[in-house]
XYZ file of C-alpha atoms in Angstrom:
463
model
C 0.000 0.000 0.000
C 1.233 3.506 -0.766
C -0.212 6.471 1.079
C -0.106 10.185 0.284
C 1.103 12.058 3.345
C -1.719 14.042 4.958
C 0.491 17.134 5.162
C 1.567 16.949 1.528
C -1.351 18.980 0.228
C -0.327 21.917 2.433
C 3.210 22.084 1.096
C 2.603 22.022 -2.648
C 3.952 24.915 -4.646
C 0.973 26.295 -6.578
C 3.165 27.514 -9.420
C 4.925 24.187 -9.810
C 2.104 21.765 -9.098
C -1.188 23.104 -10.414
C -0.639 22.816 -14.146
C -3.605 20.900 -15.493
C -2.729 17.698 -17.397
C -3.510 17.796 -21.096
C -6.513 15.641 -21.935
C -8.967 13.843 -19.717
C -8.177 10.319 -18.601
C -9.011 7.066 -20.367
C -12.230 6.465 -18.449
C -13.775 9.758 -19.572
C -14.670 8.268 -22.948
C -15.573 4.626 -22.336
C -18.507 3.239 -20.360
C -18.601 0.440 -17.814
C -20.591 -1.892 -20.064
C -18.055 -1.402 -22.836
C -15.176 -2.065 -20.458
C -16.905 -5.222 -19.229
C -17.344 -6.435 -22.809
C -13.702 -5.703 -23.610
C -12.539 -7.752 -20.639
C -14.746 -10.690 -21.507
C -13.541 -10.689 -25.109
C -9.903 -10.608 -24.027
C -9.135 -7.157 -25.442
C -8.120 -5.864 -22.022
C -7.512 -7.327 -18.575
C -8.492 -6.108 -15.104
C -4.798 -5.453 -14.427
C -4.655 -3.236 -17.509
C -7.564 -1.173 -16.149
C -5.978 -0.899 -12.710
C -2.704 0.185 -14.289
C -4.467 2.848 -16.351
C -6.402 4.122 -13.345
C -3.316 4.389 -11.141
C -1.304 6.093 -13.872
C -4.087 8.615 -14.417
C -4.469 9.150 -10.662
C -0.791 9.999 -10.271
C -0.848 12.163 -13.409
C -3.733 14.268 -12.118
C -2.949 14.225 -8.391
C -0.606 17.245 -8.263
C -3.157 19.491 -9.971
C -6.498 18.415 -8.469
C -5.617 16.551 -5.229
C -8.397 13.983 -5.631
C -6.830 11.136 -3.619
C -5.640 10.637 -0.057
C -4.202 7.125 -0.357
C -3.756 4.272 -2.815
C -3.718 0.511 -2.383
C -1.688 -0.472 -5.409
C -0.699 -3.939 -4.205
C -4.245 -4.748 -3.159
C -5.639 -3.478 -6.448
C -3.306 -5.603 -8.569
C -4.018 -8.664 -6.404
C -7.757 -8.099 -6.851
C -7.215 -7.684 -10.599
C -5.430 -11.038 -10.764
C -8.322 -12.699 -8.901
C -10.848 -11.091 -11.220
C -9.035 -12.344 -14.294
C -8.817 -15.858 -12.884
C -12.494 -15.873 -11.942
C -13.660 -14.580 -15.308
C -11.482 -17.108 -17.128
C -12.997 -19.926 -15.047
C -16.580 -18.824 -15.695
C -17.200 -16.979 -12.433
C -18.814 -13.714 -13.502
C -19.887 -11.338 -10.730
C -21.562 -8.893 -13.089
C -20.673 -5.738 -15.025
C -18.490 -4.301 -12.228
C -16.263 -7.391 -12.157
C -12.710 -6.094 -12.751
C -13.717 -2.410 -12.860
C -11.532 0.028 -10.869
C -13.365 2.285 -8.411
C -12.500 4.701 -5.617
C -14.040 5.293 -2.198
C -14.480 8.525 -0.255
C -12.242 8.768 2.770
C -15.072 8.678 5.310
C -15.935 5.086 4.320
C -13.914 2.150 5.654
C -11.881 -0.046 3.324
C -10.123 -2.886 5.121
C -6.446 -2.144 5.774
C -6.614 1.427 4.468
C -6.676 4.720 6.369
C -10.020 6.405 7.013
C -8.886 9.913 7.898
C -12.116 11.782 7.061
C -9.876 14.607 5.900
C -8.902 15.366 9.497
C -5.749 15.360 11.577
C -7.851 13.796 14.321
C -7.830 10.508 12.378
C -4.447 10.552 10.651
C -3.445 7.203 12.219
C -6.788 5.414 11.831
C -6.715 2.154 9.871
C -9.948 0.360 9.021
C -10.183 -3.216 10.250
C -13.142 -4.185 8.095
C -14.896 -3.038 4.969
C -17.912 -0.816 5.335
C -21.067 -2.657 4.347
C -21.390 -0.793 1.050
C -17.728 -1.469 0.252
C -18.218 -5.163 0.925
C -21.058 -5.152 -1.611
C -18.701 -3.589 -4.152
C -16.075 -6.232 -3.443
C -18.644 -9.001 -3.830
C -19.605 -7.473 -7.198
C -15.978 -7.792 -8.302
C -15.088 -4.102 -8.284
C -11.458 -3.208 -7.575
C -10.745 -0.406 -5.113
C -7.647 1.553 -6.112
C -7.711 4.189 -3.387
C -9.458 6.633 -1.076
C -10.611 10.067 -2.244
C -10.451 13.449 -0.556
C -13.280 14.907 1.481
C -14.098 18.186 3.164
C -13.071 17.590 6.785
C -15.512 15.128 8.374
C -17.739 15.614 5.293
C -18.908 18.837 6.923
C -18.893 21.308 4.052
C -20.097 21.718 0.453
C -16.990 23.477 -0.865
C -14.450 20.641 -0.699
C -11.577 22.971 0.158
C -11.081 22.340 3.881
C -9.116 19.153 4.505
C -5.945 18.066 6.224
C -4.520 17.209 2.798
C -5.447 20.499 1.185
C -8.239 21.562 -1.167
C -9.626 19.491 -3.996
C -9.585 21.415 -7.275
C -11.989 21.297 -10.184
C -10.548 19.346 -13.144
C -12.205 21.788 -15.564
C -10.434 24.781 -13.997
C -8.117 24.299 -11.038
C -8.774 27.848 -9.826
C -12.307 26.721 -8.933
C -13.652 24.404 -6.250
C -14.772 20.860 -7.001
C -17.684 21.117 -4.567
C -18.122 18.978 -1.511
C -18.006 17.121 0.509
C -17.406 14.184 -1.891
C -14.951 16.367 -3.754
C -12.284 13.817 -4.589
C -14.721 11.187 -5.852
C -16.375 13.653 -8.234
C -13.078 15.142 -9.397
C -11.573 11.697 -10.027
C -14.524 10.636 -12.174
C -14.570 13.975 -14.014
C -10.865 13.725 -14.812
C -11.366 10.225 -16.250
C -9.183 8.614 -13.600
C -11.879 6.077 -12.718
C -15.366 5.376 -14.059
C -17.117 5.005 -10.672
C -16.720 6.144 -7.079
C -18.482 6.075 -3.755
C -19.158 9.249 -1.816
C -21.683 10.306 0.779
C -24.587 12.727 0.721
C -25.991 14.393 3.837
C -27.252 17.654 2.359
C -25.884 17.475 -1.173
C -22.386 16.047 -0.734
C -22.581 13.843 -3.844
C -24.855 16.050 -5.960
C -23.032 19.352 -5.411
C -19.573 18.136 -6.535
C -21.211 16.169 -9.352
C -22.727 19.410 -10.641
C -19.496 21.366 -10.150
C -17.402 18.741 -11.939
C -19.851 17.741 -14.686
C -20.573 14.138 -13.667
C -23.508 12.162 -12.262
C -24.178 12.096 -8.520
C -26.928 10.083 -6.827
C -28.315 10.501 -3.322
C -30.445 7.417 -2.621
C -33.528 7.319 -0.432
C -32.454 7.712 3.176
C -31.822 4.237 4.565
C -31.730 2.510 1.175
C -28.034 1.668 1.567
C -26.327 0.682 4.825
C -24.086 3.306 6.410
C -22.231 0.898 8.692
C -18.497 1.600 8.478
C -19.035 5.233 7.498
C -17.853 8.100 9.717
C -21.169 9.685 10.730
C -21.966 13.365 10.391
C -25.735 13.647 10.824
C -27.165 10.129 11.179
C -30.792 10.967 10.340
C -29.627 12.585 7.083
C -26.484 10.639 6.100
C -26.568 8.437 2.994
C -24.015 6.729 0.808
C -23.600 8.653 -2.460
C -22.773 7.361 -5.932
C -20.591 9.142 -8.524
C -20.303 8.088 -12.156
C -19.535 9.392 -15.614
C -23.039 8.737 -16.931
C -26.449 7.799 -15.584
C -26.140 4.419 -17.329
C -22.911 3.714 -15.443
C -24.469 4.930 -12.209
C -27.380 2.524 -12.700
C -24.905 -0.370 -12.910
C -23.281 0.779 -9.680
C -26.644 1.220 -7.971
C -27.788 -2.233 -9.073
C -24.617 -3.805 -7.697
C -25.146 -2.097 -4.351
C -28.885 -2.486 -4.006
C -30.434 -4.424 -6.879
C -33.265 -3.192 -9.047
C -36.348 -1.739 -7.391
C -39.355 -0.324 -9.180
C -42.095 1.842 -7.728
C -45.220 2.979 -9.517
C -44.716 6.485 -10.884
C -47.190 8.727 -12.691
C -45.864 9.929 -16.049
C -44.343 13.343 -16.313
C -41.803 15.693 -14.765
C -42.705 18.881 -12.911
C -40.403 21.907 -13.103
C -39.641 23.637 -9.812
C -38.753 27.309 -10.084
C -35.516 27.369 -8.151
C -35.860 31.079 -7.420
C -38.787 30.147 -5.184
C -36.292 28.205 -3.059
C -33.161 30.342 -3.381
C -31.855 33.099 -5.708
C -30.487 31.482 -8.851
C -28.288 32.870 -11.611
C -30.466 33.430 -14.718
C -27.887 31.656 -16.892
C -28.144 28.576 -14.672
C -31.942 28.552 -14.806
C -32.106 28.993 -18.570
C -29.411 26.410 -19.324
C -30.939 23.744 -17.105
C -34.500 24.512 -18.236
C -33.485 24.250 -21.904
C -32.031 20.807 -21.248
C -35.149 19.399 -19.589
C -37.853 21.393 -21.367
C -38.972 18.667 -23.788
C -39.531 16.290 -20.858
C -41.578 18.639 -18.677
C -45.309 18.230 -18.203
C -45.960 21.170 -15.895
C -44.666 23.437 -13.153
C -44.607 22.612 -9.449
C -43.995 24.504 -6.230
C -42.671 23.273 -2.917
C -44.324 25.565 -0.407
C -42.123 24.540 2.531
C -38.811 24.957 0.701
C -37.564 27.860 2.823
C -38.579 26.085 6.021
C -36.866 22.922 4.818
C -33.565 24.729 4.350
C -33.760 26.004 7.916
C -34.836 22.553 9.093
C -31.740 21.113 7.473
C -29.514 23.622 9.264
C -31.007 22.739 12.640
C -30.996 18.954 12.240
C -27.579 18.725 10.623
C -26.026 21.243 13.002
C -27.407 19.593 16.133
C -26.474 16.064 15.117
C -22.993 17.022 13.887
C -22.332 18.828 17.177
C -23.392 15.724 19.092
C -20.997 13.575 17.050
C -18.048 15.857 17.777
C -18.440 17.069 21.377
C -15.593 14.920 22.733
C -13.143 15.758 19.950
C -13.970 19.462 20.172
C -13.346 19.534 23.896
C -10.257 17.322 23.758
C -8.259 18.645 20.804
C -9.998 21.528 19.034
C -6.706 22.674 17.481
C -6.682 19.622 15.212
C -9.747 20.854 13.309
C -9.678 23.232 10.389
C -10.829 26.517 12.026
C -13.764 26.967 9.662
C -14.997 23.411 10.217
C -14.619 23.826 13.972
C -16.624 27.059 13.928
C -19.426 25.428 11.994
C -19.510 22.457 14.364
C -19.582 24.741 17.404
C -22.477 26.702 15.930
C -24.531 23.518 16.206
C -24.147 23.707 19.970
C -26.092 26.977 19.959
C -29.210 25.266 18.634
C -31.749 24.738 21.405
C -33.400 21.421 22.139
C -36.878 22.697 21.363
C -35.653 23.919 17.969
C -34.404 20.430 17.123
C -37.675 18.830 18.229
C -39.656 21.347 16.186
C -37.457 20.668 13.133
C -38.058 16.932 13.402
C -41.808 17.539 13.529
C -41.655 19.868 10.520
C -39.713 17.241 8.579
C -42.446 14.703 9.274
C -45.247 17.032 8.191
C -43.325 18.118 5.075
C -42.901 14.489 4.045
C -46.668 14.164 4.140
C -47.343 17.415 2.286
C -44.966 16.576 -0.583
C -46.879 13.394 -1.416
C -49.637 15.050 -3.535
C -46.955 16.732 -5.654
C -45.155 13.431 -6.200
C -48.438 11.745 -7.053
C -49.157 14.421 -9.641
C -45.685 14.348 -11.172
C -43.561 11.246 -11.189
C -40.389 13.320 -10.879
C -39.431 16.898 -10.060
C -36.703 18.891 -11.823
C -34.624 21.935 -10.906
C -30.977 23.052 -11.001
C -28.573 21.296 -8.645
C -26.677 24.431 -7.666
C -27.826 28.030 -8.232
C -24.530 29.372 -9.582
C -21.395 28.398 -11.465
C -18.745 26.581 -9.395
C -17.144 29.291 -7.235
C -13.468 30.028 -7.092
C -11.425 28.096 -4.572
C -11.834 29.419 -1.016
C -14.638 31.795 -2.035
C -16.981 32.436 0.873
C -19.307 35.016 -0.691
C -20.803 35.149 -4.161
C -23.027 37.580 -6.038
C -26.325 36.221 -7.364
C -28.799 38.560 -9.026
C -26.930 41.552 -7.637
C -27.012 40.379 -4.020
C -24.244 38.939 -1.857
C -24.827 35.394 -0.607
C -22.805 32.953 1.470
C -21.128 30.410 -0.794
C -21.871 27.499 1.539
C -25.544 28.369 1.879
C -25.891 28.859 -1.867
C -24.331 25.501 -2.718
C -26.612 23.674 -0.267
C -29.766 25.635 -1.046
C -31.279 23.483 -3.797
C -30.111 20.082 -2.557
C -30.706 20.151 1.211
C -34.561 20.239 1.098
C -34.630 16.784 -0.524
C -32.193 15.465 2.078
C -34.525 16.608 4.845
C -37.381 14.780 3.105
C -35.232 11.660 2.654
C -36.060 11.495 -1.060
C -33.804 10.107 -3.782
C -32.246 12.783 -5.983
C -29.739 12.807 -8.804
C -27.592 15.442 -10.467
C -26.632 15.020 -14.115
C -24.509 17.312 -16.285
C -26.549 20.160 -17.776
C -23.986 22.005 -19.847
C -21.964 24.978 -18.695
C -22.267 28.550 -17.551
C -19.278 30.896 -17.358
C -17.354 28.028 -18.958
C -17.895 25.689 -15.986
C -20.246 22.725 -15.430
C -23.647 22.948 -13.786
C -26.196 20.248 -13.029
C -29.815 19.278 -13.544
C -31.352 17.752 -10.418
C -34.138 15.182 -10.578
C -36.065 14.195 -7.454
C -38.411 11.243 -7.025
C -40.436 9.405 -4.406
C -38.826 6.922 -2.001
C -37.445 3.852 -3.769
C -37.437 5.430 -7.246
C -33.665 5.332 -7.767
C -33.784 2.965 -10.733
C -36.414 5.072 -12.511
C -34.514 8.269 -11.750
C -31.405 6.815 -13.331
C -33.233 5.513 -16.394
C -34.942 8.858 -17.015
C -31.619 10.613 -16.488
C -30.048 8.306 -19.074
C -32.807 9.168 -21.562
C -32.207 12.881 -21.003
C -28.460 12.399 -21.426
C -29.052 10.529 -24.658
C -30.893 13.498 -26.158
C -27.883 15.679 -25.383
C -25.174 13.206 -26.420
C -26.668 10.543 -28.726
C -23.342 8.690 -29.039
C -22.230 9.026 -25.415
C -22.444 6.156 -22.981
C -22.280 2.383 -23.225
């Protein structure tokens, strides 16, 4: 196993290290199904794919800082097993022999789980997290752990013990967070698939910023055992992929195929009714989805849901970190520590009231979901901000970067609904995302509809 030193990201020379590699990696142009077919026909081996992934990871690492550690020996050993199994007729499915990466808040046996924090720099996982074990059983090969905003507690992806994660499209801009490294690695073509997490948008926000697909499943649909918790009643495993078709293969390997009855149609939600949104974002995303829309919808509790998210997430994150904050506060990034401490200012009655509002909002959203099978809106209300930006201007007004990034994703986290972000073109030369939201258990349908929408934009893209 080789591990990137946790202090290395702090000592890089920006002038020397941040030159963007020319050309996206191999996996940016070939789908998982195609890779699986190539392996089974003998055109390529699992070891070849691992070698490509590791080469690309090291090529991109100095400029985007997407990885924390690699398990090169383990990956090549897994590749040898995959080749032997496939040759002997043991086929674990389309992920068999495919290289993947895992966010560094999720345990992989024998690898560090630092959660982007100096508090955990010596932590080694003894067992695989439950979701990782499902990947292993599906034959996927884990090449390494990806960067995260410290303790997954931030949507910007630029506060970590190993330094900020940078956007592969423009390294002056943030990759989004907190699953920053997973999204950046997929966007750069280093790997085709990655695991992240999503508490308030941590898979969808970086997916939008980096121009890839990010899925937040229904709360509780995937086990979170072996994951460093942030806000347990909101935490989910997140999925990152190059396309919706690839993401569906990953979802199926983790969960299987579920189908719920959905009415036809997609309702458009005016994002300005939730949070101020750049006109260029609204028009670009609306143009992408327009042919699929069957009406317009409104979520009356959206503002309340954003505040509900702040209270629930803040209270639960504070509870998770009280001992560490009192014992060694200096080991936190100052901004992360301040946000955690702010959760301690939330009163008990406010938390109880927020839980009650979440329950009533889940009931009130049902008629809207019964009218429209899916809901659509932008994933983020602005172009990916510059690295370390903490205020942005939207529609002439100053807004907090963190609040803006979370504004259109966190309501669905509070409701526990599945939601996906898919690439929706660019604004200001940087990626933005279309977000689709469905009823509980509708992940497979969300991904299939997303794949249909992608196909209209890129008829030859995919598997």
